[in-house]
Short mmCIF file of C-alpha atoms and ligand atoms in Angstrom, two decimals:
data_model
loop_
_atom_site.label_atom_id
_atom_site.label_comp_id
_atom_site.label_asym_id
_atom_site.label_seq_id
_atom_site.Cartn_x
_atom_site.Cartn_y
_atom_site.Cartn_z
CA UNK A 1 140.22 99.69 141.29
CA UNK A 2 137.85 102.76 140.75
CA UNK A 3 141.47 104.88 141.55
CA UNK A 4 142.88 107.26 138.82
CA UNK A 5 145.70 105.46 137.85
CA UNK A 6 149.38 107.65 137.30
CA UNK A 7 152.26 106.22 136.09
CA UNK A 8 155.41 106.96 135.10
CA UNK A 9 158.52 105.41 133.28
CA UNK A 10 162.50 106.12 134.13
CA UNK A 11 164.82 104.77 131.76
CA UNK A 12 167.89 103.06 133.84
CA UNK A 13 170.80 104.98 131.90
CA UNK A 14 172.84 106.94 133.86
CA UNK A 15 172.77 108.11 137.41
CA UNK A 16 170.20 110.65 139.23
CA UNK A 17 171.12 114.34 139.62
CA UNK A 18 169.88 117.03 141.19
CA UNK A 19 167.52 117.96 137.84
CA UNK A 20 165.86 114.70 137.82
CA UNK A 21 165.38 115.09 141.87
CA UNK A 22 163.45 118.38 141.57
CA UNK A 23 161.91 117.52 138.56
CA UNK A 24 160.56 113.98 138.72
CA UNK A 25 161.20 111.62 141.39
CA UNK A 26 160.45 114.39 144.52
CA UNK A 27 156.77 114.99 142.98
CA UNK A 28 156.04 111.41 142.51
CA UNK A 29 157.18 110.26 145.95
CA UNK A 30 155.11 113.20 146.72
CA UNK A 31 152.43 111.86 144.88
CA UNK A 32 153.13 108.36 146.18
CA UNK A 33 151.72 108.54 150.08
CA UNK A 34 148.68 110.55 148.28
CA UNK A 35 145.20 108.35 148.99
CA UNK A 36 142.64 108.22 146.54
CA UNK A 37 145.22 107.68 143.25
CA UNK A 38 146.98 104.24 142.19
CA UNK A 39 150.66 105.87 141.31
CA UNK A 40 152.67 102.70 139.12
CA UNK A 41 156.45 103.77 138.87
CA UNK A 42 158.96 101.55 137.02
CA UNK A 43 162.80 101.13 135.46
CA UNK A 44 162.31 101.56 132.14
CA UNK A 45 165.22 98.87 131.44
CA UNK A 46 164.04 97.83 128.12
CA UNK A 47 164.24 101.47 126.97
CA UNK A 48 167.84 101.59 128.20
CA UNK A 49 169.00 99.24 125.76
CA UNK A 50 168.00 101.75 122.61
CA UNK A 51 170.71 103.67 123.95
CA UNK A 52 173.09 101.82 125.92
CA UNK A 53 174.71 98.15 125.09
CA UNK A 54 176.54 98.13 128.02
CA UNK A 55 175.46 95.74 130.16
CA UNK A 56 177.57 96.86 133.40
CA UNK A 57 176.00 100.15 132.69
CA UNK A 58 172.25 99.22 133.13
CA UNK A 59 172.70 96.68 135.96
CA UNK A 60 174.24 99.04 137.82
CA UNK A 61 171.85 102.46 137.09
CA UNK A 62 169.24 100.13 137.39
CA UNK A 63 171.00 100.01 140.75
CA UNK A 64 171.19 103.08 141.84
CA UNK A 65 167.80 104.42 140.40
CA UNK A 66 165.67 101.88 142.45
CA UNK A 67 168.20 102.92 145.50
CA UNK A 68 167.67 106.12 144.82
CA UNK A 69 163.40 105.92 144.85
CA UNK A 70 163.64 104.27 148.07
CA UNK A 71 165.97 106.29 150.15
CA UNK A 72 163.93 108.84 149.17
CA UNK A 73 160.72 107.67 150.57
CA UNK A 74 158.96 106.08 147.83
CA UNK A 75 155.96 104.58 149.66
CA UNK A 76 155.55 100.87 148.20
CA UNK A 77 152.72 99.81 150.07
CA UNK A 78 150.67 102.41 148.18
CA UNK A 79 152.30 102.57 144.79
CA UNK A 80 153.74 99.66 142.94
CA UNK A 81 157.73 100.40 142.01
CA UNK A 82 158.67 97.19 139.45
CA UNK A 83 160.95 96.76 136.91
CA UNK A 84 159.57 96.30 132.98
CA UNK A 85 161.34 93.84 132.46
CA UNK A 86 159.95 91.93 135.01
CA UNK A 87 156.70 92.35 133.53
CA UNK A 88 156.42 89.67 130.12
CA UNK A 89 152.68 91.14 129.38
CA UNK A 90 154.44 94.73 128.31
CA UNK A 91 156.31 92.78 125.67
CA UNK A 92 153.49 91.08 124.71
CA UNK A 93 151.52 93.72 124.33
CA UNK A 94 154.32 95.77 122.25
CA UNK A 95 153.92 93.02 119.36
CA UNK A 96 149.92 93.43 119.14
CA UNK A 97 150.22 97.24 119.20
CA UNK A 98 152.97 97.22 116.65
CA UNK A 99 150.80 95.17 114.45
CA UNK A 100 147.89 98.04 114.16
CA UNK A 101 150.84 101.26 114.68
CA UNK A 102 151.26 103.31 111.33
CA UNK A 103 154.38 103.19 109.91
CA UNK A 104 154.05 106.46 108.94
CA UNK A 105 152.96 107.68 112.60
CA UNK A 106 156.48 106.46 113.78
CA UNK A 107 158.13 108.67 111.06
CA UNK A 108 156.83 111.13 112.41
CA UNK A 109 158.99 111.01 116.03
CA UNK A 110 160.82 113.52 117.10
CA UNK A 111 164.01 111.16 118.14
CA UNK A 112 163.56 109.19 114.94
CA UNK A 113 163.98 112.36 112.71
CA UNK A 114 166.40 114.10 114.63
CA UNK A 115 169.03 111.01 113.94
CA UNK A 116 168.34 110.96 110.15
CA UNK A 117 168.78 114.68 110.67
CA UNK A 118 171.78 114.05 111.50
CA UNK A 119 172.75 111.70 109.00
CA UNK A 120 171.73 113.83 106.42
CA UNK A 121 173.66 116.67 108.12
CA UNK A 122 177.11 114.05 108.13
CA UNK A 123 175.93 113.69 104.50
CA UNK A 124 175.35 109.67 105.51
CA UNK A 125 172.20 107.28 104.43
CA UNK A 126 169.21 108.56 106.16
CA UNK A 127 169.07 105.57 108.31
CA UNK A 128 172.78 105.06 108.87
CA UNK A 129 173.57 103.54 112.73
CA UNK A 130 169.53 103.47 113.42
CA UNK A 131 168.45 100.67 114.99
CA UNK A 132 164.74 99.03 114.76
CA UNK A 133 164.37 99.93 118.94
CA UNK A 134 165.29 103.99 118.49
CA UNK A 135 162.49 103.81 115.14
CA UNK A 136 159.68 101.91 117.35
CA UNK A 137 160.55 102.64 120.79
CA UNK A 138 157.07 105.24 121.33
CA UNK A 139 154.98 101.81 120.69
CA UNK A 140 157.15 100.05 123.96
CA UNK A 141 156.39 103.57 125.74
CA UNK A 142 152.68 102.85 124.34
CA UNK A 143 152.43 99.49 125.73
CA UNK A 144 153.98 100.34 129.25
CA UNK A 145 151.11 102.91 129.73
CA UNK A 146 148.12 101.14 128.03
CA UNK A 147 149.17 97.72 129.84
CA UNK A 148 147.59 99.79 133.09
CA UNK A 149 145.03 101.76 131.29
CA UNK A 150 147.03 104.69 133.41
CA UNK A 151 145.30 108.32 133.47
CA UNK A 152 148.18 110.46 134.26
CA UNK A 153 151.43 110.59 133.16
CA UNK A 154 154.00 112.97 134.16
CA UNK A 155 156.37 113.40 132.10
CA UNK A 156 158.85 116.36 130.55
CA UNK A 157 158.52 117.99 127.68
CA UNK A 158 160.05 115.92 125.43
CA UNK A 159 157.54 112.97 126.25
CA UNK A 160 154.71 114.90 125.02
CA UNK A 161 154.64 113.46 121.56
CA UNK A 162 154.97 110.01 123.21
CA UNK A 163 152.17 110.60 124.90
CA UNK A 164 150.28 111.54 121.96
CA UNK A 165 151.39 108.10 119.58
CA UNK A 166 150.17 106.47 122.81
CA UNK A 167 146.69 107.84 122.74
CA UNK A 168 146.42 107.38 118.70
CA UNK A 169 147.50 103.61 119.09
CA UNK A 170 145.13 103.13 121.99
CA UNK A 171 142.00 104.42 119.84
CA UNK A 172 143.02 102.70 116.85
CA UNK A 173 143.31 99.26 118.80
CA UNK A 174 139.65 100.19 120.59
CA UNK A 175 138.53 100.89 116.96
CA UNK A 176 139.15 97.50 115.97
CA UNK A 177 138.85 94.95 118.60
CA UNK A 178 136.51 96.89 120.77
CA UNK A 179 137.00 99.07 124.00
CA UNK A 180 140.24 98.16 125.59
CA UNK A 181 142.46 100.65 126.60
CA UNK A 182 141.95 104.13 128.41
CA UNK A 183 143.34 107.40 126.78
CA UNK A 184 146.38 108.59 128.61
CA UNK A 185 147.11 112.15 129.23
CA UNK A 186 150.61 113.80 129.53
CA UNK A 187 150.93 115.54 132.63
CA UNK A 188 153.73 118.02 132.39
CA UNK A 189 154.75 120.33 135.08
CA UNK A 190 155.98 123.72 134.21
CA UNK A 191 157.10 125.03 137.43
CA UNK A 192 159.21 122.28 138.81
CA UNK A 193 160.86 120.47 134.93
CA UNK A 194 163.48 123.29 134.56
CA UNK A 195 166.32 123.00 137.05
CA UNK A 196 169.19 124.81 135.36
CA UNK A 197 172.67 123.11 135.39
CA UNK A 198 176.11 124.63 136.24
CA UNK A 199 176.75 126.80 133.38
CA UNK A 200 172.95 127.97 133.01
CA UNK A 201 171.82 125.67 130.57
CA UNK A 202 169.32 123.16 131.61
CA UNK A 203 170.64 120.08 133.87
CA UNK A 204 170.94 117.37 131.76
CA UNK A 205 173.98 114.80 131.39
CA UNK A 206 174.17 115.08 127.74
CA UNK A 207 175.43 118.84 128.79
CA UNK A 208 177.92 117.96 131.33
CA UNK A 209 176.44 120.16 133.79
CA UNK A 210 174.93 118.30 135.99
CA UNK A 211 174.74 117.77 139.44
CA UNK A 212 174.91 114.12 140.79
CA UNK A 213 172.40 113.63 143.24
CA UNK A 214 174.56 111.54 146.12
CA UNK A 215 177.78 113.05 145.54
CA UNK A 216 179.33 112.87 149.15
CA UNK A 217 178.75 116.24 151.20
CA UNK A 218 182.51 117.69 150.10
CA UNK A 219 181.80 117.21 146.79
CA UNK A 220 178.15 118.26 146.66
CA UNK A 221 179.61 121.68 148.14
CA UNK A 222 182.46 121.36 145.49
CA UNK A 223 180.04 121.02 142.90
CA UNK A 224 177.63 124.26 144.04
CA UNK A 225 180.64 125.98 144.13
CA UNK A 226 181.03 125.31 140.40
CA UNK A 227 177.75 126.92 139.22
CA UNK A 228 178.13 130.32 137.21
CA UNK A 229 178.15 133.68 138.75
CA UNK A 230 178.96 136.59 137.41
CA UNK A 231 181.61 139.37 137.93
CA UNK A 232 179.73 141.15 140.47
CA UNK A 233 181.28 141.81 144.07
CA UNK A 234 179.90 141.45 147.29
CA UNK A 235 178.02 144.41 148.13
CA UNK A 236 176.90 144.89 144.59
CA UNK A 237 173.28 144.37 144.22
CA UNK A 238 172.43 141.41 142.01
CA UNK A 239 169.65 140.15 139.94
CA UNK A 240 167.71 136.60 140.82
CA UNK A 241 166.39 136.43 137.37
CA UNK A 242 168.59 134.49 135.22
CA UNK A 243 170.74 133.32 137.97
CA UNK A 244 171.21 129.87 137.74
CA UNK A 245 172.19 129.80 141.74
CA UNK A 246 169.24 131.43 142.37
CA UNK A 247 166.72 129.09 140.21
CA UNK A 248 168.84 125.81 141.81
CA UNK A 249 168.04 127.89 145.40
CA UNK A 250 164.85 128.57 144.68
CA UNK A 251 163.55 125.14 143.58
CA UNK A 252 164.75 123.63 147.35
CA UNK A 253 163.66 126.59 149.53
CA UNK A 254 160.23 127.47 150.72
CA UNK A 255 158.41 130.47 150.35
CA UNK A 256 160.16 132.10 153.16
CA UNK A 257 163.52 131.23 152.53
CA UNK A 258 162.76 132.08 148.69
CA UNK A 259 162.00 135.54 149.68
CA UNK A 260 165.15 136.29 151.96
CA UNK A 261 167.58 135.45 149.58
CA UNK A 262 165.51 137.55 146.94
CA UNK A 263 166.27 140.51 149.64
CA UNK A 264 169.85 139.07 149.95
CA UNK A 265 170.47 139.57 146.58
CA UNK A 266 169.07 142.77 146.22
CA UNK A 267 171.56 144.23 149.64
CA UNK A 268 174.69 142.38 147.92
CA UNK A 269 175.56 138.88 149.43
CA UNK A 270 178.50 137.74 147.86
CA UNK A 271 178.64 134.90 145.45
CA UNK A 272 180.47 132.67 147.81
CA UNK A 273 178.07 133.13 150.78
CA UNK A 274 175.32 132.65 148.40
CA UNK A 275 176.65 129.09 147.01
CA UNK A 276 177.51 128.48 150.72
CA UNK A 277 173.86 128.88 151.80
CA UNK A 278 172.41 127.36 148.59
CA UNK A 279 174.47 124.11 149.43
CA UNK A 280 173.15 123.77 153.07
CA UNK A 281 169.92 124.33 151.72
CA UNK A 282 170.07 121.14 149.80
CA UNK A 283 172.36 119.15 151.90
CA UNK A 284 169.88 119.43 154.73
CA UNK A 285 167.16 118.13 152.34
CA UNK A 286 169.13 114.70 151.02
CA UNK A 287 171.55 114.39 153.88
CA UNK A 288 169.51 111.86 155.54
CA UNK A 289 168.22 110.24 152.22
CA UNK A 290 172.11 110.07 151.29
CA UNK A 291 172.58 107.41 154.45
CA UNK A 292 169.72 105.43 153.26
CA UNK A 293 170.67 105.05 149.76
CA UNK A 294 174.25 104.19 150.91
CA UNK A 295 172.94 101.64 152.97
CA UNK A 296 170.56 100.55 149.83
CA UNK A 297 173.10 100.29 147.63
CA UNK A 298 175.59 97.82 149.58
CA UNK A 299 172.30 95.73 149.79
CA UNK A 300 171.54 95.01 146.23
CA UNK A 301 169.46 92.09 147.48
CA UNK A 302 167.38 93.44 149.17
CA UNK A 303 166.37 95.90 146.55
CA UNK A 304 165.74 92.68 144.19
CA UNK A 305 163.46 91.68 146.49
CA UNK A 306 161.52 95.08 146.57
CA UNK A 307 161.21 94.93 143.06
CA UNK A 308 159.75 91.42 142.83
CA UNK A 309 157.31 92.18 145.25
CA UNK A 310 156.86 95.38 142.93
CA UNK A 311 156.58 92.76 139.83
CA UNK A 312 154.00 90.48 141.47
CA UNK A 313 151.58 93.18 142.43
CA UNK A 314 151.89 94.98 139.00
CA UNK A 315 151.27 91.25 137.19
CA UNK A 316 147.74 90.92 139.14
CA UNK A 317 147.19 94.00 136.69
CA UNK A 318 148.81 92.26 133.55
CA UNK A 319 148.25 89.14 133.40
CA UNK A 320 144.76 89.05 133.53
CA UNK A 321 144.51 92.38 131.12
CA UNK A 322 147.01 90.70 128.92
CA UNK A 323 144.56 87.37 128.53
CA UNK A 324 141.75 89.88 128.03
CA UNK A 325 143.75 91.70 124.85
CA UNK A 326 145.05 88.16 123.33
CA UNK A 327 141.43 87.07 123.06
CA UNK A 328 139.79 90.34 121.49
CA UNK A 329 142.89 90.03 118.49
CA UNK A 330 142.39 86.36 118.15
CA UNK A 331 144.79 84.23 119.76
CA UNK A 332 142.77 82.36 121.30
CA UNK A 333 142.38 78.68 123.21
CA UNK A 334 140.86 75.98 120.27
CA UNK A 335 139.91 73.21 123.06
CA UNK A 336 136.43 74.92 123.73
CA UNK A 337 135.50 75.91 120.00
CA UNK A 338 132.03 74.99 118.53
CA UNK A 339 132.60 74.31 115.43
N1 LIG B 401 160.76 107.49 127.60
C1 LIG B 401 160.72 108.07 128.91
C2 LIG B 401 161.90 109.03 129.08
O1 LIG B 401 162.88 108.89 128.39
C3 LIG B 401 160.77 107.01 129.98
C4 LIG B 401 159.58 106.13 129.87
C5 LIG B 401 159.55 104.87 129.35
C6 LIG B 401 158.26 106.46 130.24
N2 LIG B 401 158.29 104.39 129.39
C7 LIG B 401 157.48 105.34 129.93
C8 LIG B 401 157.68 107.60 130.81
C9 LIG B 401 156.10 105.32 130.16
C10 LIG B 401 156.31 107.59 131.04
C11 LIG B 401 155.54 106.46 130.71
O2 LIG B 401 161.82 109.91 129.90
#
């Protein structure tokens, strides 16, 4: 390949709002028609299942994320868009890096920790309701990167320690059976991983403040209408910093239209007129997406089929790499032995 290889994961719980838009899956379709890099993007549906044991749940996000990618543009002909679980070698490959990951290295994980935390806050056995997936998931997250010895990932925050098990189970596996596996990097973007939600905080579901990316145009206005203000009246001058409206504005517009509402602000628009503008801002943006994901979405076939062609061209990658790794550990073919 000789290409820089990105690559990034989304786990298929939930449904795609306005923070994951902005933050995620706008840069990498970005990213996606850009020459000269091999961008891999997959449903992290294995990963769903630490959380979610609902089966209705990750058919259908697994749905509506893979809708979502392509009504957005995702460019397939330049990256590959599959679905792990599609992929056996990742699984594989989980069981040989579990083999050489520290124990001790997985104690160490944020999510891990912050559940015994928590039982040890509800005064319960450390390891009350924690399953073996939640303690081991950063080797899975290890083993979907290594399998294609990716460069780049972009990722929030909160993957950054991920990132890092990833890289210390890649060297210890080159360590021992020789020069495998490249050392991934966490790419995390400052400007663009902060979309705040509704009440200020940042957009996340857990918060119940987000924003759900194809929520018909009524309801997206509805929803913008929602987001804090405060008290001040029209004609009052008002401050962009720390307004959540603003920041949600902001993160749409382009330099031009950043700068009028800055001077809007500062000569008094009214809350309402502000909302009013900010939702037209974004509804022009997805309007058009929204049609094609509708259309997507009544077509579940033909996003199956997407995906498969997704899982064939990601398995000239695996399978090959995969018979390359089985060898160096040792599981090996006997008929060609000299013994
Ligand atoms: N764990 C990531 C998240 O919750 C999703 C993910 C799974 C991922 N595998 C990955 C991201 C590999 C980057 C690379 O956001």
């Amino acid at each position: 390949m000789g290409k820089r290889t990105v690559l990034t994961g989304i786990t298929t719980t939930g449904t795609p709002h306005l923070g994951n838009y902005v933050g995620a899956i706008k840069p990498a379709i970005e990213a996606s028609h850009e020459d000269g890099v091999q961008s891999c993007y997959f449903l992290a549906d294995y990963h769903a299942l630490i959380k979610c044991r609902d089966p209705e749940v990750v058919q259908r996000s697994t749905l509506e994320i893979a809708a979502s990618w392509l009504a957005l543009g995702l460019d397939t002909d330049k990256a590959i868009f599959y679905r792990q679980s599609d992929i056996p070698e990742i699984s594989e490959l989980t069981w040989l890096l579990t083999c050489i990951t520290a124990k001790g290295l997985m104690n160490r994980a944020h999510a891990y920790k912050a559940a015994v935390q928590d039982n040890h806050e509800k005064g319960e056995d450390a390891d009350f309701g924690i399953a073996m997936g939640l303690f081991s998931y950063p080797i899975l997250m290890a083993a979907d990167i290594l399998m294609f010895n990716a460069n780049d990932v972009p990722v929030g925050r909160d993957q950054v320690q991920h990132l890092e098990m990833a890289r210390d189970i890649a060297q210890r596996f080159n360590h021992h059976f020789g020069q495998h596996f490249v050392l991934p990097k966490a790419v995390v973007d400052d400007k663009v991983s902060l979309l705040p939600g509704q009440d200020g905080r940042k957009m996340s579901k857990s918060y119940n403040n987000s924003i759900p990316l194809w929520l018909p145009e009524k309801k997206l206005r509805k929803a913008i209408m929602k987001i804090v203000t405060n008290s001040l009246e029209p004609g009052e001058p008002k401050q962009t910093e720390d307004s959540a409206l603003y920041a949600i504005y902001s993160a749409f517009a382009n330099a031009t239209q950043r700068e009028a509402m800055k001077q809007a602000y500062a000569d008094g628009i009214g809350w309402g007129d502000a909302k009013q503008q900010c939702f037209e801002l974004i509804n022009s943006e997805i309007a058009s997406a929204r049609a094609n994901y509708q259309e997507l979405i009544s077509n579940p076939a033909k996003i199956e089929n997407q995906l498969q062609q997704g899982a064939e061209r990601a398995r000239e990658i695996t399978v090959p790499f995969m018979g390359q790794l089985r060898s160096a550990v040792g599981i090996r073919s006997l008929a060609n032995l000299k013994v």
